[in-house]
Short mmCIF file of C-alpha atoms in Angstrom, two decimals:
data_model
loop_
_atom_site.label_atom_id
_atom_site.label_comp_id
_atom_site.label_asym_id
_atom_site.label_seq_id
_atom_site.Cartn_x
_atom_site.Cartn_y
_atom_site.Cartn_z
CA MET T 17 -51.82 20.20 -20.64
CA LEU T 18 -52.82 17.68 -17.65
CA ARG T 19 -55.23 19.61 -16.71
CA THR T 20 -57.43 19.49 -20.66
CA ILE T 21 -56.94 15.37 -20.42
CA SER T 22 -58.51 15.16 -17.52
CA GLU T 23 -61.69 16.89 -18.24
CA ARG T 24 -61.76 15.75 -22.21
CA GLY T 25 -60.07 11.79 -22.00
CA PRO T 26 -59.39 10.14 -24.01
CA ILE T 27 -57.92 12.15 -26.04
CA THR T 28 -55.71 12.34 -28.63
CA ALA T 29 -53.06 14.51 -29.92
CA ALA T 30 -54.51 16.02 -32.61
CA GLU T 31 -57.81 16.68 -29.93
CA LEU T 32 -54.94 18.36 -27.99
CA ALA T 33 -53.90 20.17 -30.46
CA ASP T 34 -57.13 21.33 -31.34
CA SER T 35 -58.02 22.64 -28.09
CA LEU T 36 -54.88 24.10 -26.66
CA GLY T 37 -54.27 25.88 -29.96
CA LEU T 38 -50.87 24.64 -30.17
CA THR T 39 -49.28 22.23 -33.66
CA PRO T 40 -49.23 18.67 -33.54
CA ALA T 41 -45.77 18.30 -33.29
CA ALA T 42 -45.38 20.83 -29.77
CA VAL T 43 -47.99 18.21 -28.73
CA ARG T 44 -46.49 15.43 -28.97
CA ARG T 45 -43.59 16.90 -27.37
CA HIS T 46 -45.53 17.50 -23.99
CA LEU T 47 -47.10 13.89 -23.74
CA ASP T 48 -43.44 12.42 -24.50
CA CYS T 49 -42.64 14.25 -21.29
CA LEU T 50 -45.92 13.57 -19.64
CA ALA T 51 -45.64 9.88 -20.57
CA HIS T 52 -42.02 9.76 -19.63
CA ASP T 53 -43.26 11.07 -16.08
CA ASP T 54 -45.83 8.48 -15.61
CA MET T 55 -48.09 11.08 -15.78
CA VAL T 56 -50.21 10.04 -18.32
CA GLU T 57 -51.53 6.94 -20.08
CA GLU T 58 -52.13 5.57 -24.34
CA HIS T 59 -56.21 4.93 -24.15
CA GLU T 60 -57.52 3.18 -27.13
CA SER T 61 -59.68 5.75 -28.43
CA THR T 62 -63.37 5.67 -29.50
CA GLY T 63 -64.23 9.12 -30.90
CA ALA T 64 -64.85 10.43 -34.26
CA THR T 65 -61.23 11.16 -34.55
CA GLU T 66 -60.19 7.38 -34.52
CA ARG T 67 -58.49 5.44 -37.64
CA LYS T 68 -61.45 3.94 -40.18
CA ARG T 69 -58.63 1.67 -41.09
CA GLY T 70 -55.63 0.13 -39.47
CA ARG T 71 -54.90 0.67 -35.86
CA PRO T 72 -57.29 3.28 -33.68
CA ALA T 73 -55.90 6.39 -33.53
CA ARG T 74 -53.86 7.05 -29.69
CA ALA T 75 -55.62 8.58 -27.06
CA PHE T 76 -54.80 9.58 -23.49
CA VAL T 77 -56.06 9.70 -20.23
CA VAL T 78 -54.32 10.77 -17.00
CA SER T 79 -52.44 8.26 -14.62
CA PRO T 80 -52.63 7.14 -11.45
CA THR T 81 -49.49 9.25 -10.98
CA GLY T 82 -51.10 12.16 -12.88
CA HIS T 83 -53.89 12.41 -10.42
CA ALA T 84 -52.03 12.99 -7.70
CA ARG T 85 -49.56 15.36 -9.16
CA LEU T 86 -53.11 17.65 -9.55
CA ARG T 87 -54.46 16.32 -6.01
CA GLY T 88 -51.35 17.36 -4.26
CA ASP T 89 -50.20 16.32 -1.17
CA TYR T 90 -53.52 16.89 1.60
CA GLU T 91 -54.52 13.34 0.69
CA PRO T 92 -52.17 11.51 3.50
CA LEU T 93 -53.29 13.29 6.22
CA ALA T 94 -57.20 12.86 5.06
CA GLY T 95 -57.10 9.19 5.11
CA SER T 96 -55.23 9.16 8.61
CA VAL T 97 -57.72 11.22 9.95
CA LEU T 98 -61.12 9.61 8.03
CA ARG T 99 -59.06 5.92 9.38
CA PHE T 100 -58.78 7.73 13.05
CA LEU T 101 -62.67 8.42 13.05
CA ARG T 102 -63.73 5.01 11.54
CA ASP T 103 -61.80 3.10 14.19
CA SER T 104 -62.78 5.76 16.88
CA SER T 105 -67.06 6.32 16.01
CA GLY T 106 -67.15 3.32 13.35
CA ASP T 107 -68.44 3.44 9.59
CA ALA T 108 -71.60 5.54 10.47
CA ALA T 109 -69.61 8.54 11.22
CA VAL T 110 -67.56 8.51 7.78
CA THR T 111 -70.54 8.24 6.51
CA GLU T 112 -71.49 10.96 7.72
CA PHE T 113 -68.63 13.03 7.18
CA ALA T 114 -69.15 12.58 3.57
CA ARG T 115 -72.84 12.94 3.12
CA GLN T 116 -71.78 16.65 5.11
CA ARG T 117 -69.24 17.02 2.36
CA ALA T 118 -71.54 16.10 -0.41
CA GLU T 119 -74.10 18.49 1.06
CA LYS T 120 -71.88 21.40 0.58
CA MET T 121 -70.86 20.76 -2.87
CA ALA T 122 -74.77 20.45 -3.52
CA GLU T 123 -75.29 23.78 -1.67
CA GLN T 124 -72.64 25.59 -3.60
CA ALA T 125 -73.45 24.06 -7.32
CA ALA T 126 -77.26 24.73 -6.37
CA PRO T 127 -77.92 28.32 -7.52
CA VAL T 128 -76.17 27.58 -10.84
CA VAL T 129 -78.42 24.97 -11.51
CA GLU T 130 -81.19 26.37 -10.34
CA SER T 131 -80.94 29.46 -12.99
CA ALA T 132 -80.52 26.89 -15.87
CA GLY T 133 -84.55 26.32 -15.84
CA ARG T 134 -85.70 23.02 -15.81
CA ASP T 135 -84.45 21.85 -19.05
CA MET T 136 -82.62 18.38 -17.72
CA ASP T 137 -79.37 18.90 -20.29
CA SER T 138 -78.93 22.84 -19.05
CA ARG T 139 -79.12 21.74 -16.01
CA THR T 140 -76.42 18.99 -15.61
CA GLN T 141 -74.22 20.80 -17.73
CA ALA T 142 -74.48 24.06 -14.97
CA LEU T 143 -74.41 21.22 -12.62
CA ALA T 144 -70.41 20.65 -14.23
CA ALA T 145 -69.77 23.42 -14.32
CA ALA T 146 -69.93 23.85 -10.50
CA LEU T 147 -68.31 21.03 -10.19
CA THR T 148 -65.00 22.20 -11.87
CA GLU T 149 -64.83 25.57 -10.30
CA GLN T 150 -64.19 22.61 -7.09
CA GLY T 151 -61.77 21.29 -8.92
CA PHE T 152 -63.07 17.83 -10.09
CA ALA T 153 -62.80 18.98 -13.96
CA ALA T 154 -66.31 17.76 -15.48
CA THR T 155 -68.31 17.64 -18.55
CA THR T 156 -70.90 16.43 -19.72
CA ARG T 157 -72.32 13.90 -22.96
CA PRO T 158 -75.36 12.99 -24.58
CA VAL T 159 -76.10 9.05 -24.47
CA GLY T 160 -78.93 7.48 -26.27
CA ASN T 161 -80.83 9.90 -27.99
CA ASP T 162 -84.78 9.38 -29.27
CA THR T 163 -84.51 6.27 -27.16
CA ALA T 164 -85.73 4.94 -23.43
CA LEU T 165 -81.99 5.35 -22.43
CA ALA T 166 -81.60 9.03 -23.76
CA GLY T 167 -79.99 11.06 -20.88
CA VAL T 168 -76.85 12.53 -20.16
CA GLN T 169 -73.58 11.19 -18.89
CA LEU T 170 -71.57 13.48 -16.49
CA CYS T 171 -67.90 12.91 -16.40
CA GLN T 172 -65.37 13.76 -13.93
CA GLY T 173 -61.96 13.94 -15.50
CA HIS T 174 -60.71 14.23 -12.14
CA CYS T 175 -61.17 13.83 -8.62
CA PRO T 176 -59.74 15.84 -5.55
CA VAL T 177 -60.62 13.10 -3.22
CA GLN T 178 -59.68 10.06 -5.43
CA HIS T 179 -57.26 8.57 -2.95
CA VAL T 180 -59.50 8.57 0.12
CA ALA T 181 -62.56 7.63 -1.85
CA THR T 182 -61.00 4.12 -2.62
CA GLU T 183 -60.69 3.35 1.06
CA PHE T 184 -63.85 5.08 1.74
CA PRO T 185 -66.64 4.53 -0.79
CA GLN T 186 -69.16 6.54 1.17
CA PHE T 187 -67.96 9.74 -0.72
CA CYS T 188 -68.67 8.31 -4.20
CA GLU T 189 -71.90 7.50 -2.92
CA GLU T 190 -72.92 10.63 -0.83
CA GLU T 191 -71.86 12.63 -4.04
CA ALA T 192 -74.18 10.70 -6.54
CA LYS T 193 -77.74 10.58 -3.85
CA ALA T 194 -76.34 14.45 -3.23
CA PHE T 195 -76.59 15.06 -7.61
CA SER T 196 -79.53 13.45 -7.82
CA ARG T 197 -80.88 15.97 -5.12
CA THR T 198 -79.66 18.79 -7.10
CA LEU T 199 -80.93 17.95 -10.36
CA GLY T 200 -84.42 16.72 -8.94
CA VAL T 201 -83.80 13.37 -10.76
CA HIS T 202 -82.30 9.81 -10.10
CA VAL T 203 -78.74 9.36 -10.98
CA GLN T 204 -76.94 6.68 -11.68
CA ARG T 205 -73.17 6.32 -11.00
CA LEU T 206 -71.76 4.52 -13.64
CA SER T 207 -68.05 4.44 -13.55
CA SER T 208 -65.69 5.78 -10.85
CA LEU T 209 -61.85 6.96 -10.87
CA ALA T 210 -61.71 5.17 -7.38
CA GLN T 211 -62.53 2.23 -8.74
CA GLY T 212 -59.89 2.14 -11.10
CA ASP T 213 -61.51 3.93 -14.05
CA HIS T 214 -60.12 6.54 -16.24
CA VAL T 215 -63.47 8.62 -15.21
CA CYS T 216 -65.67 8.92 -12.89
CA THR T 217 -69.53 8.83 -15.10
CA THR T 218 -72.61 9.26 -14.04
CA PHE T 219 -75.89 8.80 -16.14
CA VAL T 220 -78.67 11.23 -16.05
CA PRO T 221 -81.81 10.71 -17.57
CA THR T 222 -83.68 12.95 -19.62
CA PRO T 223 -87.58 13.58 -18.70
CA ASN T 224 -88.92 11.20 -21.56
CA SER T 225 -86.62 8.33 -19.85
CA PRO T 226 -88.78 6.51 -17.25
CA SER T 227 -85.81 6.28 -14.37
CA THR T 228 -86.74 10.35 -13.77
CA GLU T 229 -89.82 9.03 -12.46
CA ARG T 230 -88.51 7.30 -9.64
CA ASP T 231 -87.69 8.49 -6.69
CA THR T 232 -85.09 10.85 -5.91
CA ARG T 233 -85.47 12.04 -2.34
#
């Protein structure tokens, strides 16, 4: 359930029940347990299931404690190694490490993305699937249909390196650059788990958007 919330949050109890094939009562019991352990937080819903009258439907996102549970326990060591690298060789060394890591992510995703053809929506969905395989709980959402700002939002509900990316923003910056190279279009990072948002969101323009004409290299 925690992984589903990370992938689809903010998500309501009713949406969770539909997604997981559980009864609403069972979902509420699980949510109560997760909330008691500070694994999830309430977030005002803006989706289709929002109530038309009265208070908005309660929706949930993964809390910082929940993300730590999903990540595992290796990040304190990773942070120590990166601080040592920065102190001994400078920020440029950290940036190069982040770039190489992002390139490896992109190399793993590239065959799946290329097999999706040239349609940018399909390519972004393929990238999301590849990222999910790498632990990023990624999904896509179309935005701005039939407008000059039409595109796809690539959402990452979980980040395995969120803790170190908070201290070393190079990880987020190099990741976005790798997405641009992999998709073949300029992308824009809109939000980040590392900066306190509940999801990492990257805007991917569709071919009709002027921003696709920018240099992606």
